[in-house]
Amino acid sequence: MKYFSTADNQLLIGGQTAERLAARIGQTPFYAYDRSIMTQKVQELRNLFPEQLHLHYAMKANPMPAVVHHMAGLTEGIDVASMAEMQVALDTGISPDTISFAGPGKTDKELTAAIAAGIMINMESEGEMERIAVLAKTLQLTPIVSIRVNPDFELKSSGMKMGGGPKAFGVDAERVPAMLARCAELELDFRGFHIFSGSQNLKAESLIEAHTKTFELAYRLAQAAPAPLQWLNIGGGLGIPYFPGEQYLPLDEVAANLQVLMQEAATRLPGAEIVMELGRFFVGESGVYICRITDIKESRGETFAVTDGGLHHHLSASGNFGQIIRKNYPVCVANRMTSDMPEKVNIVGPLCTPLDIISDKTPLPPVSIGDYIAVFQSGAYGFTASPRDFLSHPEPKQILL
Ligand SMILES: *Cc1c(COP(=O)(O)O)cnc(C)c1O
């Protein structure tokens, strides 16, 4: 794996072996995140992308407070999707107006908290805008708002499409001009647009097309805005490779297109801050999930290594979160990285369901009870994206190194 090293045939995470980390944490399973990899990922983008482009961390990818704190120091802002996430972002001490809050179905309690905190609300519907205006009047505050736009195009080849066609997210682009007129009447502090079209994309040409269309849409909608745009969030969607055959996204191609788009935006949207929001790209590769083999059995010619971790801790690796055809995340035996005689093994969890697979038919060094299994690419959509109460086994721990 690109960002990890080994010593004495053992995987090192933040310079330490799985065995030593397990001793320090007091148990397996656990998630370990290496902050230096997060820093490296942000730096990779800064080196290639236009310097005027601001980067935000979309914290639902990994909301561990220590991770959010680290990311707050590396980026220009944090994007939150709930009131609890908002509190974690505010606790980092960053300026509230660099925090933005998106997500359909925000409650009055959440909107009130966001207005009182002075963070930007990305409005997901006309109804939400009306509620914000009423709540703000009661508080005698002027809310900072943007409109989340459901674009009239989609991000092709995306792991998760979140724009284009009928969607629960944002306001259809064609309804935005009328919403802007109403927004001016309500005297909200309107800043701009949030246009997020999808996630987990590894194709430069798809992202280039989506970015180009995003700016075009923003120019069109800006004509109906009550004041010049101060802010444009162009979404993110940069993916990371998970499965055999997947390649790293050619960032330089995406960067070259953004360079042209940003130059044009400097004249067509003068003074507007352009933001890209990313979760998985920044933190996904920084994390490993570690569990331990508790039993090994044979069944009709196949070997099964049963571990103390699985689907309930790491739904994504089990293939049950956003995958249509189950594929294996990259795994290794952390205490025996290589062997001359690999054997095919099925790594499974302890749950009484055939869905509880960590890695199937995977060539690995011969395994023993007590070995540590590491699942890579586990820094995003792991711990908090998993049904940890399912079957009532103990919780995994998390550590930031
Ligand atoms: C989930 C989400 C993101 C982050 O997506 P990643 O694939 O983790 O980069 C960004 N913006 C919005 C609006 C989201 O809902």
Coordinates of C-alpha atoms and ligand atoms in Angstrom, one line a residue:
M1 CA 0.0 0.0 0.0
K2 CA 1.3 3.4 -1.1
Y3 CA 1.3 5.2 2.3
F4 CA 2.4 2.4 4.6
S5 CA 5.8 0.8 5.3
T6 CA 6.9 -2.5 6.9
A7 CA 9.7 -3.7 9.1
D8 CA 10.7 -7.3 9.9
N9 CA 7.8 -8.5 7.7
Q10 CA 5.3 -6.5 9.9
L11 CA 3.0 -3.7 8.9
L12 CA 3.8 -0.4 10.6
I13 CA 1.0 2.1 11.3
G14 CA 2.3 5.4 12.5
G15 CA 5.6 3.6 13.0
Q16 CA 4.2 0.9 15.2
T17 CA 3.2 -2.8 14.8
A18 CA -0.4 -4.0 15.2
E19 CA 0.7 -6.0 18.2
R20 CA 2.1 -3.0 20.0
L21 CA -0.9 -0.9 19.1
A22 CA -3.2 -3.6 20.4
A23 CA -1.3 -3.6 23.7
R24 CA -1.5 0.2 23.9
I25 CA -5.3 0.2 23.1
G26 CA -6.1 -2.8 25.3
Q27 CA -8.0 -4.7 22.7
T28 CA -8.7 -5.7 19.1
P29 CA -10.6 -4.8 17.0
F30 CA -9.6 -1.2 16.5
Y31 CA -9.3 1.5 13.8
A32 CA -5.9 3.3 13.7
Y33 CA -5.6 6.5 11.7
D34 CA -2.2 8.0 10.8
R35 CA -2.4 11.8 10.8
S36 CA 0.7 12.2 8.7
I37 CA -1.1 10.5 5.8
M38 CA -3.9 13.0 6.1
T39 CA -1.4 15.8 6.0
Q40 CA 0.2 14.3 2.9
K41 CA -3.1 13.9 1.1
V42 CA -4.0 17.6 1.6
Q43 CA -0.5 18.6 0.5
E44 CA -0.8 16.5 -2.6
L45 CA -3.8 18.5 -3.6
R46 CA -2.3 21.8 -2.6
N47 CA 0.8 21.1 -4.8
L48 CA -1.3 20.5 -7.9
F49 CA -4.6 22.4 -7.5
P50 CA -4.9 26.2 -8.1
E51 CA -3.8 28.0 -4.9
Q52 CA -6.9 30.2 -4.8
L53 CA -9.1 27.0 -4.5
H54 CA -10.1 26.6 -0.8
L55 CA -10.3 23.1 0.6
H56 CA -12.9 22.0 3.1
Y57 CA -13.1 18.7 5.1
A58 CA -16.5 16.9 4.8
M59 CA -16.4 15.4 8.3
K60 CA -19.0 12.7 7.9
A61 CA -16.3 10.6 6.3
N62 CA -14.5 10.4 9.7
P63 CA -16.0 12.5 12.5
M64 CA -13.6 11.3 15.3
P65 CA -13.1 14.6 17.1
A66 CA -9.3 14.3 17.1
V67 CA -9.4 13.7 13.3
V68 CA -11.7 16.7 12.8
H69 CA -9.3 18.8 14.9
H70 CA -6.3 17.7 12.7
M71 CA -8.2 18.4 9.5
A72 CA -9.4 21.8 10.8
G73 CA -5.8 22.9 11.0
L74 CA -5.1 21.7 7.4
T75 CA -8.1 23.1 5.5
E76 CA -10.0 26.3 5.1
G77 CA -13.2 24.9 6.7
I78 CA -15.4 22.0 7.8
D79 CA -18.6 20.8 6.2
V80 CA -21.0 19.2 8.7
A81 CA -24.2 17.2 8.2
S82 CA -25.8 17.2 11.7
M83 CA -26.0 19.2 14.9
A84 CA -23.6 16.8 16.7
E85 CA -21.1 17.2 13.8
M86 CA -21.5 21.0 14.0
Q87 CA -20.6 20.9 17.7
V88 CA -17.4 18.9 17.0
A89 CA -16.4 21.3 14.3
L90 CA -17.1 24.4 16.5
D91 CA -15.0 22.7 19.3
T92 CA -11.9 22.8 17.0
G93 CA -12.0 26.6 17.5
I94 CA -12.2 27.5 13.8
S95 CA -14.2 30.5 12.8
P96 CA -17.9 29.6 12.7
D97 CA -18.3 31.2 9.3
T98 CA -15.9 28.6 7.8
I99 CA -18.3 25.8 8.8
S100 CA -21.2 24.9 6.5
F101 CA -24.1 22.7 7.2
A102 CA -25.8 20.7 4.4
G103 CA -28.2 17.8 4.5
P104 CA -32.0 17.4 3.8
G105 CA -34.5 17.4 6.7
K106 CA -32.7 19.8 9.1
T107 CA -34.9 20.2 12.2
D108 CA -35.9 23.5 13.7
K109 CA -33.5 22.7 16.6
E110 CA -30.6 22.2 14.2
L111 CA -31.4 25.3 12.2
T112 CA -31.7 27.4 15.4
A113 CA -28.3 26.0 16.6
A114 CA -26.7 26.8 13.2
I115 CA -28.1 30.4 13.2
A116 CA -27.1 31.0 16.8
A117 CA -23.6 29.6 16.1
G118 CA -23.2 31.8 13.0
I119 CA -22.3 29.0 10.6
M120 CA -23.4 28.9 6.9
I121 CA -26.6 26.9 6.2
N122 CA -26.8 25.2 2.8
M123 CA -30.5 25.4 2.2
E124 CA -31.9 22.2 0.8
S125 CA -35.5 23.4 0.0
E126 CA -37.7 26.4 -0.3
G127 CA -39.5 25.2 2.9
E128 CA -36.2 25.1 4.8
M129 CA -35.5 28.7 3.7
E130 CA -38.9 29.9 5.1
R131 CA -38.3 28.1 8.4
I132 CA -34.8 29.7 8.7
A133 CA -36.3 33.2 8.1
V134 CA -38.9 32.6 10.9
L135 CA -36.4 31.2 13.4
A136 CA -33.9 34.0 12.6
K137 CA -36.5 36.6 13.4
T138 CA -37.1 35.1 16.8
L139 CA -33.4 35.1 17.5
Q140 CA -33.0 38.6 16.0
L141 CA -30.1 37.3 14.0
T142 CA -29.3 37.4 10.2
P143 CA -28.5 33.9 9.1
I144 CA -25.7 33.1 6.6
V145 CA -27.2 31.0 3.8
S146 CA -26.3 29.4 0.5
I147 CA -28.5 27.4 -1.8
R148 CA -27.7 23.8 -2.4
V149 CA -28.5 23.2 -6.1
N150 CA -29.5 19.9 -7.6
P151 CA -27.7 20.3 -10.9
D152 CA -29.2 19.6 -14.3
F153 CA -26.4 17.2 -15.0
E154 CA -24.9 14.2 -13.2
L155 CA -21.3 13.2 -12.3
K156 CA -20.7 10.2 -14.6
S157 CA -19.0 7.0 -13.3
S158 CA -19.5 8.0 -9.7
G159 CA -19.7 5.5 -6.8
M160 CA -22.6 7.5 -5.4
K161 CA -24.5 10.0 -7.5
M162 CA -25.9 12.9 -5.5
G163 CA -27.1 15.2 -8.2
G164 CA -29.0 15.2 -11.5
G165 CA -32.5 14.0 -12.1
P166 CA -35.0 13.9 -9.2
K167 CA -33.1 13.9 -5.9
A168 CA -33.7 14.5 -2.2
F169 CA -30.6 16.8 -2.1
G170 CA -30.7 20.4 -2.9
V171 CA -33.1 22.5 -5.0
D172 CA -33.6 21.8 -8.7
A173 CA -31.5 24.2 -10.7
E174 CA -34.6 25.5 -12.6
R175 CA -36.3 26.5 -9.4
V176 CA -33.4 28.4 -8.0
P177 CA -34.1 31.8 -9.7
A178 CA -37.5 32.0 -8.0
M179 CA -36.0 30.9 -4.7
L180 CA -33.4 33.7 -5.0
A181 CA -36.1 36.3 -5.4
R182 CA -37.8 35.1 -2.3
C183 CA -34.5 34.9 -0.5
A184 CA -33.9 38.6 -1.1
E185 CA -37.4 39.4 0.3
L186 CA -36.6 37.5 3.5
E187 CA -33.4 39.5 4.1
L188 CA -31.1 36.5 4.6
D189 CA -27.3 36.9 4.3
F190 CA -27.1 35.1 0.9
R191 CA -23.5 34.0 0.1
G192 CA -23.8 31.6 -2.9
F193 CA -24.3 28.1 -4.2
H194 CA -23.3 24.6 -3.2
I195 CA -23.3 22.2 -6.1
F196 CA -22.3 18.6 -5.2
S197 CA -22.9 16.0 -7.8
G198 CA -21.3 12.8 -6.5
S199 CA -18.7 10.9 -4.6
Q200 CA -15.9 8.3 -5.1
N201 CA -14.9 9.1 -8.7
L202 CA -11.7 7.9 -10.3
K203 CA -12.2 9.2 -13.8
A204 CA -10.6 12.5 -14.7
E205 CA -12.8 13.0 -17.7
S206 CA -16.0 12.7 -15.6
L207 CA -14.8 15.1 -13.0
I208 CA -13.5 17.6 -15.6
E209 CA -17.0 17.5 -17.3
A210 CA -18.8 17.9 -14.0
H211 CA -16.5 20.8 -12.8
T212 CA -16.9 22.6 -16.1
K213 CA -20.7 22.2 -16.0
T214 CA -20.7 23.3 -12.3
F215 CA -19.1 26.6 -13.1
E216 CA -21.4 27.2 -16.1
L217 CA -24.4 26.5 -13.9
A218 CA -23.1 28.9 -11.3
Y219 CA -22.7 31.7 -13.9
R220 CA -26.2 31.1 -15.1
L221 CA -27.7 31.1 -11.6
A222 CA -25.6 34.1 -10.4
Q223 CA -27.5 36.3 -12.8
A224 CA -30.6 35.8 -10.7
A225 CA -28.8 36.4 -7.4
P226 CA -29.7 39.4 -5.3
A227 CA -26.0 40.3 -4.9
P228 CA -22.7 39.2 -6.4
L229 CA -21.7 35.7 -5.3
Q230 CA -19.3 35.6 -2.4
W231 CA -19.1 31.8 -2.3
L232 CA -19.2 28.8 -4.6
N233 CA -18.8 25.2 -3.3
I234 CA -18.1 23.0 -6.3
G235 CA -18.4 19.8 -4.4
G236 CA -15.7 17.1 -4.4
G237 CA -16.1 13.6 -5.5
L238 CA -12.3 12.7 -5.8
G239 CA -12.1 9.0 -5.2
I240 CA -9.5 6.6 -3.9
P241 CA -8.8 3.1 -5.3
Y242 CA -10.2 0.3 -3.2
F243 CA -10.4 -2.8 -5.5
P244 CA -8.1 -4.8 -7.7
G245 CA -7.7 -3.0 -11.0
E246 CA -8.6 0.4 -9.7
Q247 CA -6.1 3.1 -10.5
Y248 CA -5.3 6.4 -8.7
L249 CA -7.2 9.4 -10.2
P250 CA -5.0 11.4 -12.5
L251 CA -5.0 14.5 -10.4
D252 CA -2.9 16.6 -12.7
E253 CA -5.6 16.4 -15.4
V254 CA -8.3 17.5 -13.0
A255 CA -6.0 20.3 -11.8
A256 CA -5.2 21.6 -15.3
N257 CA -9.0 22.0 -16.0
L258 CA -9.6 23.7 -12.6
Q259 CA -6.8 26.1 -13.4
V260 CA -8.6 27.3 -16.5
L261 CA -12.0 27.4 -14.7
M262 CA -10.6 29.3 -11.7
Q263 CA -9.0 31.9 -14.0
E264 CA -12.3 32.4 -15.8
A265 CA -14.2 32.6 -12.5
A266 CA -11.8 35.4 -11.3
T267 CA -13.4 37.6 -13.9
R268 CA -16.9 36.2 -14.1
L269 CA -17.4 35.9 -10.3
P270 CA -15.0 38.4 -8.9
G271 CA -14.5 38.2 -5.2
A272 CA -16.2 34.8 -4.9
E273 CA -14.4 32.2 -2.7
I274 CA -14.3 28.9 -4.5
V275 CA -14.4 25.8 -2.3
M276 CA -13.9 22.1 -2.9
E277 CA -15.2 19.8 -0.2
L278 CA -13.7 16.3 0.3
G279 CA -14.0 13.6 2.9
R280 CA -12.8 10.2 1.7
F281 CA -9.9 11.6 -0.4
F282 CA -8.3 13.2 2.6
V283 CA -8.8 10.5 5.3
G284 CA -9.7 7.2 3.6
E285 CA -6.2 6.1 3.0
S286 CA -5.0 7.1 6.4
G287 CA -6.8 4.4 8.3
V288 CA -6.6 0.6 8.9
Y289 CA -9.0 -1.6 10.7
I290 CA -7.3 -4.3 12.7
C291 CA -8.9 -7.5 14.0
R292 CA -7.6 -10.7 15.3
I293 CA -8.1 -14.3 14.2
T294 CA -10.0 -16.3 16.9
D295 CA -10.6 -19.6 15.0
I296 CA -9.5 -21.3 11.8
K297 CA -11.7 -24.0 10.2
E298 CA -11.9 -26.0 7.0
S299 CA -15.1 -26.4 5.1
R300 CA -15.4 -28.5 1.9
G301 CA -11.9 -27.5 0.7
E302 CA -11.9 -23.9 1.8
T303 CA -10.1 -22.3 4.7
F304 CA -12.1 -19.9 6.9
A305 CA -10.3 -17.6 9.4
V306 CA -12.8 -16.2 11.9
T307 CA -11.9 -12.9 13.5
D308 CA -13.2 -10.8 16.4
G309 CA -14.3 -8.1 13.9
G310 CA -16.4 -7.8 10.8
L311 CA -19.5 -6.2 9.2
H312 CA -20.8 -4.7 12.5
H313 CA -17.6 -2.6 12.7
H314 CA -16.7 -2.1 9.1
L315 CA -19.8 -2.3 6.9
S316 CA -18.0 -0.9 3.9
A317 CA -15.3 -3.6 3.8
S318 CA -18.0 -6.3 4.1
G319 CA -19.4 -4.9 0.8
N320 CA -22.7 -3.9 2.3
F321 CA -22.3 -0.1 2.0
G322 CA -22.7 1.2 -1.5
Q323 CA -21.2 -1.8 -3.4
I324 CA -23.4 -3.6 -5.9
I325 CA -21.1 -6.5 -6.5
R326 CA -19.0 -7.5 -3.5
K327 CA -15.3 -6.9 -3.9
N328 CA -12.4 -7.3 -1.4
Y329 CA -10.8 -4.3 0.2
P330 CA -7.1 -4.7 0.4
V331 CA -6.1 -6.8 3.4
C332 CA -2.9 -8.3 4.9
V333 CA -1.7 -10.3 7.8
A334 CA -0.2 -7.4 9.7
N335 CA 2.3 -9.6 11.6
R336 CA 3.3 -11.7 8.6
M337 CA 3.2 -9.5 5.5
T338 CA 4.7 -11.9 3.0
S339 CA 5.4 -15.5 2.5
D340 CA 6.8 -17.8 -0.2
M341 CA 3.7 -20.0 0.1
P342 CA 0.5 -17.9 0.1
E343 CA -2.7 -19.8 0.7
K344 CA -6.2 -18.9 -0.2
V345 CA -8.3 -18.0 2.8
N346 CA -11.7 -16.5 3.6
I347 CA -11.6 -13.9 6.3
V348 CA -14.9 -13.7 8.1
G349 CA -16.4 -12.1 11.2
P350 CA -18.3 -13.6 14.1
L351 CA -21.8 -12.6 13.1
C352 CA -24.4 -15.2 12.2
T353 CA -25.0 -13.9 8.7
P354 CA -23.3 -14.9 5.4
L355 CA -22.9 -11.2 4.8
D356 CA -20.2 -11.0 7.4
I357 CA -17.2 -11.3 5.1
I358 CA -14.0 -9.3 5.4
S359 CA -12.2 -10.8 2.4
D360 CA -13.0 -13.9 0.4
K361 CA -10.7 -16.3 -1.4
T362 CA -7.7 -14.1 -0.8
P363 CA -4.1 -15.3 -1.2
L364 CA -2.4 -14.5 2.1
P365 CA 0.6 -15.9 4.0
P366 CA -0.6 -19.0 6.0
V367 CA -2.6 -17.8 9.0
S368 CA -2.7 -18.8 12.6
I369 CA -5.0 -18.1 15.6
G370 CA -3.9 -14.8 17.1
D371 CA -2.7 -13.2 13.9
Y372 CA -3.7 -9.6 13.2
I373 CA -5.7 -8.9 10.0
A374 CA -5.4 -5.4 8.7
V375 CA -8.0 -3.9 6.3
F376 CA -6.6 -0.9 4.4
Q377 CA -8.5 2.1 3.0
S378 CA -10.5 2.2 6.2
G379 CA -10.1 5.8 7.3
A380 CA -13.4 6.9 5.8
Y381 CA -17.0 5.5 6.2
G382 CA -15.8 2.9 8.6
F383 CA -16.5 3.2 12.4
T384 CA -19.5 5.5 12.1
A385 CA -20.9 4.0 8.9
S386 CA -21.3 0.6 10.6
P387 CA -24.2 -1.0 12.6
R388 CA -22.1 -1.5 15.7
D389 CA -25.1 -2.8 17.8
F390 CA -25.9 -5.6 15.4
L391 CA -25.5 -8.8 17.4
S392 CA -24.3 -6.9 20.5
H393 CA -20.6 -7.7 20.2
P394 CA -18.0 -5.3 21.9
E395 CA -17.3 -2.0 20.1
P396 CA -14.1 -1.4 18.3
K397 CA -11.8 1.4 19.5
Q398 CA -10.4 4.3 17.5
I399 CA -6.9 5.8 17.7
L400 CA -5.3 8.7 15.9
L401 CA -1.5 8.4 15.6
Ligands
LIG1 C1 -20.7 13.0 1.8 C2 -20.5 14.3 1.3 C3 -19.2 14.7 0.9 C4 -18.0 13.9 1.0 O1 -17.9 12.9 0.1 P1 -16.5 12.1 -0.1 O2 -16.8 11.1 -1.1 O3 -16.2 11.5 1.3 O4 -15.5 13.0 -0.4 C5 -19.1 16.0 0.4 N1 -20.1 16.8 0.3 C6 -21.4 16.4 0.6 C7 -22.5 17.4 0.5 C8 -21.6 15.2 1.1 O5 -22.8 14.8 1.4

